[in-house]
mmCIF file with all atom_site columns, C-alpha atoms and ligand atoms in Angstrom:
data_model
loop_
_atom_site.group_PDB
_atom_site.id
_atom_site.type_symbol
_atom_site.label_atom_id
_atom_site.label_alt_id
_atom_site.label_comp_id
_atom_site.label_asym_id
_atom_site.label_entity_id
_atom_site.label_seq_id
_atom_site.pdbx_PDB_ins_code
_atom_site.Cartn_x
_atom_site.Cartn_y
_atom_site.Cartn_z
_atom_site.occupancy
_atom_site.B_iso_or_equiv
_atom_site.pdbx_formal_charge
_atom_site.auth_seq_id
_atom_site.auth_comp_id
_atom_site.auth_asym_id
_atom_site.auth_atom_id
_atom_site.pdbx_PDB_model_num
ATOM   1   C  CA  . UNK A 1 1   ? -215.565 35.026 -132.100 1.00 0.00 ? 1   UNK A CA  1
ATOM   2   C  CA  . UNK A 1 2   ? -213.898 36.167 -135.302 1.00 0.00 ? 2   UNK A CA  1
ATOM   3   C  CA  . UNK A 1 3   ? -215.375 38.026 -138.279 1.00 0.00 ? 3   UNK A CA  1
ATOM   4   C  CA  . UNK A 1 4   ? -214.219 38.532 -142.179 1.00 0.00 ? 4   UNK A CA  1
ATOM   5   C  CA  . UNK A 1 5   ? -215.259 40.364 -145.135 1.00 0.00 ? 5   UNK A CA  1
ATOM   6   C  CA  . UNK A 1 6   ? -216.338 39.444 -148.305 1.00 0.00 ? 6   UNK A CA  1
ATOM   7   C  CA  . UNK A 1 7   ? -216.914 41.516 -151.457 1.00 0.00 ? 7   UNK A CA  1
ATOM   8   C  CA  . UNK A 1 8   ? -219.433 39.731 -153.189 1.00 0.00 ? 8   UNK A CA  1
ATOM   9   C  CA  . UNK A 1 9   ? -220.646 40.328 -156.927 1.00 0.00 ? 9   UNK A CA  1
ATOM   10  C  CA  . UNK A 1 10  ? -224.161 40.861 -157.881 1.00 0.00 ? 10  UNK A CA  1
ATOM   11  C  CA  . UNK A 1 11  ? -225.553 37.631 -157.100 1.00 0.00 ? 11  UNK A CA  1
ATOM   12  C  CA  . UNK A 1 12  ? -224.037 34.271 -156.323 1.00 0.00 ? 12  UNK A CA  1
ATOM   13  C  CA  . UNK A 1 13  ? -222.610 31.665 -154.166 1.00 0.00 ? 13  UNK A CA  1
ATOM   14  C  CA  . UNK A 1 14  ? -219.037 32.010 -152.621 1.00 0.00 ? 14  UNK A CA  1
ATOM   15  C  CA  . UNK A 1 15  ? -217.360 29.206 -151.129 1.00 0.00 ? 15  UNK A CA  1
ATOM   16  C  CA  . UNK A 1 16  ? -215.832 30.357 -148.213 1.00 0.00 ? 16  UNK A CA  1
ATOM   17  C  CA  . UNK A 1 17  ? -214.764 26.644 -146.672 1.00 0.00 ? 17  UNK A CA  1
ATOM   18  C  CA  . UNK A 1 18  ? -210.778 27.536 -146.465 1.00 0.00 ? 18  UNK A CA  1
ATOM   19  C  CA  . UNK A 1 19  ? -211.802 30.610 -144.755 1.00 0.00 ? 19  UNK A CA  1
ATOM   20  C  CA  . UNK A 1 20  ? -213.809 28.689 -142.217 1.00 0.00 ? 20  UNK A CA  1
ATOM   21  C  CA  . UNK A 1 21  ? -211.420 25.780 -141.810 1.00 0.00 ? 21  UNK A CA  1
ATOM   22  C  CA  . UNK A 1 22  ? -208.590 28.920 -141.251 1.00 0.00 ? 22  UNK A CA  1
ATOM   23  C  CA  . UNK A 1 23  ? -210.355 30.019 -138.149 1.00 0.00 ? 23  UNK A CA  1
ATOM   24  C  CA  . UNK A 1 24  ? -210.994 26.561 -136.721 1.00 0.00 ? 24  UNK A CA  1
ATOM   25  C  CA  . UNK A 1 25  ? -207.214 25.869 -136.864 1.00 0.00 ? 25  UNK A CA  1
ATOM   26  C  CA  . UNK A 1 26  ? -206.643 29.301 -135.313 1.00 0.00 ? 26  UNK A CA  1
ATOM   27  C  CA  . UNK A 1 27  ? -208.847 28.651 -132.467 1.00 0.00 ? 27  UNK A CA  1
ATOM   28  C  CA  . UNK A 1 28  ? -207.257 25.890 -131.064 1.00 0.00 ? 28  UNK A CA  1
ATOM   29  C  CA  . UNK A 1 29  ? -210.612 23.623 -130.505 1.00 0.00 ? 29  UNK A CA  1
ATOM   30  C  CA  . UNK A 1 30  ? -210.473 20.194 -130.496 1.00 0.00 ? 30  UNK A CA  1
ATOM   31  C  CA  . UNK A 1 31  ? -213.982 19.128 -130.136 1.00 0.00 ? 31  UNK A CA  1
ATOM   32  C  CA  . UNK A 1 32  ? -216.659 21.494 -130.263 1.00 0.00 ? 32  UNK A CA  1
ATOM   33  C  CA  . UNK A 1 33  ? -219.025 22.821 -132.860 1.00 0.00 ? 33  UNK A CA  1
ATOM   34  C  CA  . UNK A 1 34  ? -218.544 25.900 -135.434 1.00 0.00 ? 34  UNK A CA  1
ATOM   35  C  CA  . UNK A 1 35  ? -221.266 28.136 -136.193 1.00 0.00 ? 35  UNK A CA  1
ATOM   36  C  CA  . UNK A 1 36  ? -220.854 31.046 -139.340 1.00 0.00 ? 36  UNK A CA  1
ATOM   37  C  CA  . UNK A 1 37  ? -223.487 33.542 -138.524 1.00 0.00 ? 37  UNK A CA  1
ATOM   38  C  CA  . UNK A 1 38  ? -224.110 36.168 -141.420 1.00 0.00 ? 38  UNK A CA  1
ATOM   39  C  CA  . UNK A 1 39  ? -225.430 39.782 -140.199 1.00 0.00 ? 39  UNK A CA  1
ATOM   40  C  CA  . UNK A 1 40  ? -227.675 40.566 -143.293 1.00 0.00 ? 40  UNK A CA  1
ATOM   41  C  CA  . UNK A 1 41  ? -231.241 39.796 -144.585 1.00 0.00 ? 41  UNK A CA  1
ATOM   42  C  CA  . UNK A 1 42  ? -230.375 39.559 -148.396 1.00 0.00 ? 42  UNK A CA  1
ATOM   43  C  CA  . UNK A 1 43  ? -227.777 37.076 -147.851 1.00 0.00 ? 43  UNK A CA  1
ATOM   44  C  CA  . UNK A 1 44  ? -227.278 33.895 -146.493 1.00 0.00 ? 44  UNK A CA  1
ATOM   45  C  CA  . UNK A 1 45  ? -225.245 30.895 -145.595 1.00 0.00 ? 45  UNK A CA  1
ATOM   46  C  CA  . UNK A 1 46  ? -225.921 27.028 -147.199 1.00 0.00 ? 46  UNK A CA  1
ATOM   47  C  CA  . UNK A 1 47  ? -223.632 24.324 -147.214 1.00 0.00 ? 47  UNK A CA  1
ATOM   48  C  CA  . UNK A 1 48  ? -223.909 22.560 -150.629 1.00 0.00 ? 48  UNK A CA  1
ATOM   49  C  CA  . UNK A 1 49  ? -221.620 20.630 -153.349 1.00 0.00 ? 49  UNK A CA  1
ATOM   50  C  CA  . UNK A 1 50  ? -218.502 21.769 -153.842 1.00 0.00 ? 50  UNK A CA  1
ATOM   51  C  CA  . UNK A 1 51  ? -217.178 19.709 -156.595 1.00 0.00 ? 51  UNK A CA  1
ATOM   52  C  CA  . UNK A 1 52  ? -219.408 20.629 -159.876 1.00 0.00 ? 52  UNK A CA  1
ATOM   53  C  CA  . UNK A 1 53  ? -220.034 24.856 -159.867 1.00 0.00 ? 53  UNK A CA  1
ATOM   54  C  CA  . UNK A 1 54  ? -223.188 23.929 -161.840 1.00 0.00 ? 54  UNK A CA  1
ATOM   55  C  CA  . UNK A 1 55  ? -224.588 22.498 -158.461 1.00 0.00 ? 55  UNK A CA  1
ATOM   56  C  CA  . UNK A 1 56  ? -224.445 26.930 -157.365 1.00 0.00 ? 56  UNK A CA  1
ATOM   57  C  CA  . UNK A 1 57  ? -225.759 27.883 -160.789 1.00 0.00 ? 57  UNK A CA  1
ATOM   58  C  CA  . UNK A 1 58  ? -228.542 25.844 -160.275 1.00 0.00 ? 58  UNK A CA  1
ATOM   59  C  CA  . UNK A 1 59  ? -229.102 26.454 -157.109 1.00 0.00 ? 59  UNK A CA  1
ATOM   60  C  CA  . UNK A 1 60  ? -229.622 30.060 -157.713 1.00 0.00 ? 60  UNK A CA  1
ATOM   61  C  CA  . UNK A 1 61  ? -231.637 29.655 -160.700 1.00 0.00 ? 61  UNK A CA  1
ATOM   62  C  CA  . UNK A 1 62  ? -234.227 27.189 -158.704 1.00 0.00 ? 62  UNK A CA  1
ATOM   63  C  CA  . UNK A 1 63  ? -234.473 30.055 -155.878 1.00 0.00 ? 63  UNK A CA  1
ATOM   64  C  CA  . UNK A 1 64  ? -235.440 32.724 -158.805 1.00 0.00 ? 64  UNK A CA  1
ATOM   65  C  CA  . UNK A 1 65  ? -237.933 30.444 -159.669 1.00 0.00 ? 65  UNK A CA  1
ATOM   66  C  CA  . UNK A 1 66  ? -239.147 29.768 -156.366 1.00 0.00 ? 66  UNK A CA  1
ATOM   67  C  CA  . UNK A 1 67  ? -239.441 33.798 -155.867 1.00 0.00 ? 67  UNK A CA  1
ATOM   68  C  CA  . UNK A 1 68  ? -242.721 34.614 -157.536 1.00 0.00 ? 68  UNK A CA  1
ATOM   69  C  CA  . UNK A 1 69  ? -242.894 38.424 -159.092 1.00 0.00 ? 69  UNK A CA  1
ATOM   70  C  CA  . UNK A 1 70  ? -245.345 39.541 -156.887 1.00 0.00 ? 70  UNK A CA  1
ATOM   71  C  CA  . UNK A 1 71  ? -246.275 43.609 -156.301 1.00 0.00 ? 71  UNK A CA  1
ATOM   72  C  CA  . UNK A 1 72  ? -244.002 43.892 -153.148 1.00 0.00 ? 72  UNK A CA  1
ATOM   73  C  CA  . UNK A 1 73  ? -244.570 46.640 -151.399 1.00 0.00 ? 73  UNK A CA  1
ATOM   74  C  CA  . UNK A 1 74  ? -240.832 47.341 -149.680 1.00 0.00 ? 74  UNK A CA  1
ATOM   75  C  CA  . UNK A 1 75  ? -239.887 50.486 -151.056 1.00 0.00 ? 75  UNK A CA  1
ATOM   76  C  CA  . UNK A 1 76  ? -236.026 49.538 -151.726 1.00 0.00 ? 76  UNK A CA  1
ATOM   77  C  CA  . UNK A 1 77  ? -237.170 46.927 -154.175 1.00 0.00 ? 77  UNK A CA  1
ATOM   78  C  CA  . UNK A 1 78  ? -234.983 44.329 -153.231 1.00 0.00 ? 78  UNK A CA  1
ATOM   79  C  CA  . UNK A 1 79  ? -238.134 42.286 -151.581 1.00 0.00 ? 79  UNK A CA  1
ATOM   80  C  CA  . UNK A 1 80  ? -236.891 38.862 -153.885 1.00 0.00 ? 80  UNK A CA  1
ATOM   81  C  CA  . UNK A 1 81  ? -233.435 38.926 -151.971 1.00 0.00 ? 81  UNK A CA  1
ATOM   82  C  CA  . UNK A 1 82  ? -234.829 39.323 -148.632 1.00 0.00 ? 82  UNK A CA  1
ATOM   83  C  CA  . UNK A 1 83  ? -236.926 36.578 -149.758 1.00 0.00 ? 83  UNK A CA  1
ATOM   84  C  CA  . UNK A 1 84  ? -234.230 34.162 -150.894 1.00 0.00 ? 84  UNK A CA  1
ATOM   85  C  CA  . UNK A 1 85  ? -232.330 35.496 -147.563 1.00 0.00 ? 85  UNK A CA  1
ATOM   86  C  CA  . UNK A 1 86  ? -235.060 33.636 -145.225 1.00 0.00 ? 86  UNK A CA  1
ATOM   87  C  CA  . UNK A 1 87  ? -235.427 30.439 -147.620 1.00 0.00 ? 87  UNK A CA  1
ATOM   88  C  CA  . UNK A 1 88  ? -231.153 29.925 -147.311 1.00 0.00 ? 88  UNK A CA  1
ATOM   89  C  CA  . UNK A 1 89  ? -231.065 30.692 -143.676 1.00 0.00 ? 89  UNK A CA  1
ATOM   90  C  CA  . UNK A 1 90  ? -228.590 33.061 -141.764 1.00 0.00 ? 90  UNK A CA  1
ATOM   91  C  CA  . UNK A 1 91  ? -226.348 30.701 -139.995 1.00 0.00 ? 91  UNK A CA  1
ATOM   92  C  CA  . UNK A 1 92  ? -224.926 27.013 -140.101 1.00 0.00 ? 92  UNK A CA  1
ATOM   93  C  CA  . UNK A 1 93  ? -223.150 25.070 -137.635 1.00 0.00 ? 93  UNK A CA  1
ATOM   94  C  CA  . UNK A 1 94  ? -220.752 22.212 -138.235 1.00 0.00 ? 94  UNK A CA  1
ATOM   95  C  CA  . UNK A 1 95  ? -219.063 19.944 -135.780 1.00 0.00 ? 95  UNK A CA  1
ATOM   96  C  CA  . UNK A 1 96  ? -215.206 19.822 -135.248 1.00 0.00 ? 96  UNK A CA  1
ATOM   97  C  CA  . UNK A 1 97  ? -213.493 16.931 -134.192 1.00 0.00 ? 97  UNK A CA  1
ATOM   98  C  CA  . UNK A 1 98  ? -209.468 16.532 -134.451 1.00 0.00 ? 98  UNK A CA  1
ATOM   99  C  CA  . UNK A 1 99  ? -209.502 20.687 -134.646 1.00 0.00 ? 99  UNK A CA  1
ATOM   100 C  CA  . UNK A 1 100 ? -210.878 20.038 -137.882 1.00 0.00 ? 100 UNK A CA  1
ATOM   101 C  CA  . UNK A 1 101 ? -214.545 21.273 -139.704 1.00 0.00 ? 101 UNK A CA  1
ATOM   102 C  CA  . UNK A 1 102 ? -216.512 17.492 -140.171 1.00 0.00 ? 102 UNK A CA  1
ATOM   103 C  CA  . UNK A 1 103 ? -217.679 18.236 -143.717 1.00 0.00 ? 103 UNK A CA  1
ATOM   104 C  CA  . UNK A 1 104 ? -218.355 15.345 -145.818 1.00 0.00 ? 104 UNK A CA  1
ATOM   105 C  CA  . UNK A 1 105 ? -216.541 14.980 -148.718 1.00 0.00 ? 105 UNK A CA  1
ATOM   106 C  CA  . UNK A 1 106 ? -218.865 16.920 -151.247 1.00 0.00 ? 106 UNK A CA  1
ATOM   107 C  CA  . UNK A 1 107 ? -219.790 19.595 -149.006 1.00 0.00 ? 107 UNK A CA  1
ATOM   108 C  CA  . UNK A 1 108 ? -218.621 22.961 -149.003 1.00 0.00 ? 108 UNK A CA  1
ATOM   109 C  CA  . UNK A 1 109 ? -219.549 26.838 -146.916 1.00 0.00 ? 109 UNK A CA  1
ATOM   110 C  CA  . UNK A 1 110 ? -221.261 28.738 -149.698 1.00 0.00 ? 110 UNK A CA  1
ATOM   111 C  CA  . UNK A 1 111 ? -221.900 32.455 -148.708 1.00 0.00 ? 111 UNK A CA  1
ATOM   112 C  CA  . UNK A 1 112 ? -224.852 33.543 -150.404 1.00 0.00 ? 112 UNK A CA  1
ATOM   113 C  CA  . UNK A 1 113 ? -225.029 36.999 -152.329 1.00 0.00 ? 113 UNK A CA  1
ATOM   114 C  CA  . UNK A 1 114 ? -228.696 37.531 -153.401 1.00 0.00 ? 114 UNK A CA  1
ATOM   115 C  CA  . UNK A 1 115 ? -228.230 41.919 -153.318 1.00 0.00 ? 115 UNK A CA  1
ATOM   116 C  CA  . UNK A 1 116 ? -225.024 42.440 -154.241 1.00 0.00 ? 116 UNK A CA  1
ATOM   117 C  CA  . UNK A 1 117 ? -222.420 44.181 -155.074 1.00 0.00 ? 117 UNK A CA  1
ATOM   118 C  CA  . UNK A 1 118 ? -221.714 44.816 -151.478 1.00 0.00 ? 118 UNK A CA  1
ATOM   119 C  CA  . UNK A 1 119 ? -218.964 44.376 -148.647 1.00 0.00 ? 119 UNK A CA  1
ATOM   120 C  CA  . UNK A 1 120 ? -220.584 41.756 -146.380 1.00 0.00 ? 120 UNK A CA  1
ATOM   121 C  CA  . UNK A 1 121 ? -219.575 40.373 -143.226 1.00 0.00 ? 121 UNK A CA  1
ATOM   122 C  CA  . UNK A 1 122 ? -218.925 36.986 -142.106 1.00 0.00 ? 122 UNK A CA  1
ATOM   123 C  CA  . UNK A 1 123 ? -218.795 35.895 -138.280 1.00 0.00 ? 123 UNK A CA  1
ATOM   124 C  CA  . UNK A 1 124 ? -217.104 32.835 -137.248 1.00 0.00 ? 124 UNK A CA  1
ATOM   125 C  CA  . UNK A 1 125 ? -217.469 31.487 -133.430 1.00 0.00 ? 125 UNK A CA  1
ATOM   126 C  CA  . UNK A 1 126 ? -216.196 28.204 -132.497 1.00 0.00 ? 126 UNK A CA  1
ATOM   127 C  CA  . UNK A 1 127 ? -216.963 26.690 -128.945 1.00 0.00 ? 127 UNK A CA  1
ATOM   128 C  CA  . UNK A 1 128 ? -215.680 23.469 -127.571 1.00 0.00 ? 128 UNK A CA  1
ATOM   129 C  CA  . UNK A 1 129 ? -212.560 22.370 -126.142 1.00 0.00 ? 129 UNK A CA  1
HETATM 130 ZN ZN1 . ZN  B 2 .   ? -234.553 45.819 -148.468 1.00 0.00 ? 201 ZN  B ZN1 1
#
């Protein structure tokens, strides 16, 4: 198991795919799967187009919509991002083959900042052999 940090801005996605890849090379695995497993519950983890940044943009501007303005009653006020947190999901797993992360071509890791600025925390486990 490995962790990193991350100091995130406000609100965003943050492609963290070299990162990942890093640790796969560093563990040695041939075959196995990774999983990136993020500790929080106004952030998340998607995979997601890496090519066009408009593809993120979007992406967060859809999940605003989605978020209704509703009279939450959570008094840090930050309901939305805990909101956003559980529609992105906390974790993703990817297989590795040839000690390598099996992304297809498009994809990249996006961390997800939804109540930022903060220093988050990233874990990284792979298992295989
Ligand atoms: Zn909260």
């Amino acid at each position: 198991m490995e962790q990193f940090y991350l100091d995130t801005p406000k609100e965003g996605f943050i492609d963290i795919t070299a990162k990942v890849k890093e640790m796969v090379k560093r563990s040695q695995i041939r075959q196995g799967i990774c999983q990136v497993f993020i500790p929080h519950t106004t952030a998340g983890v998607t995979i997601n187009e890496n090519a066009d940044p408009d593809v993120v943009t979007d992406m967060l501007a859809a999940l605003e919509h989605m978020v209704p303005k509703l009279p939450f009653r959570h008094i840090e006020g930050n309901s939305p991002a805990h909101v956003k947190s559980t529609l992105v999901g906390c974790s993703i797993s990817v297989p590795v083959a040839d000690n390598n992360l099996l992304l297809g071509t498009w994809q990249g890791i996006y961390f997800c900042e939804f109540d930022g600025p903060r220093t988050r925390k990233v874990f990284v486990q792979v298992v295989g052999v």
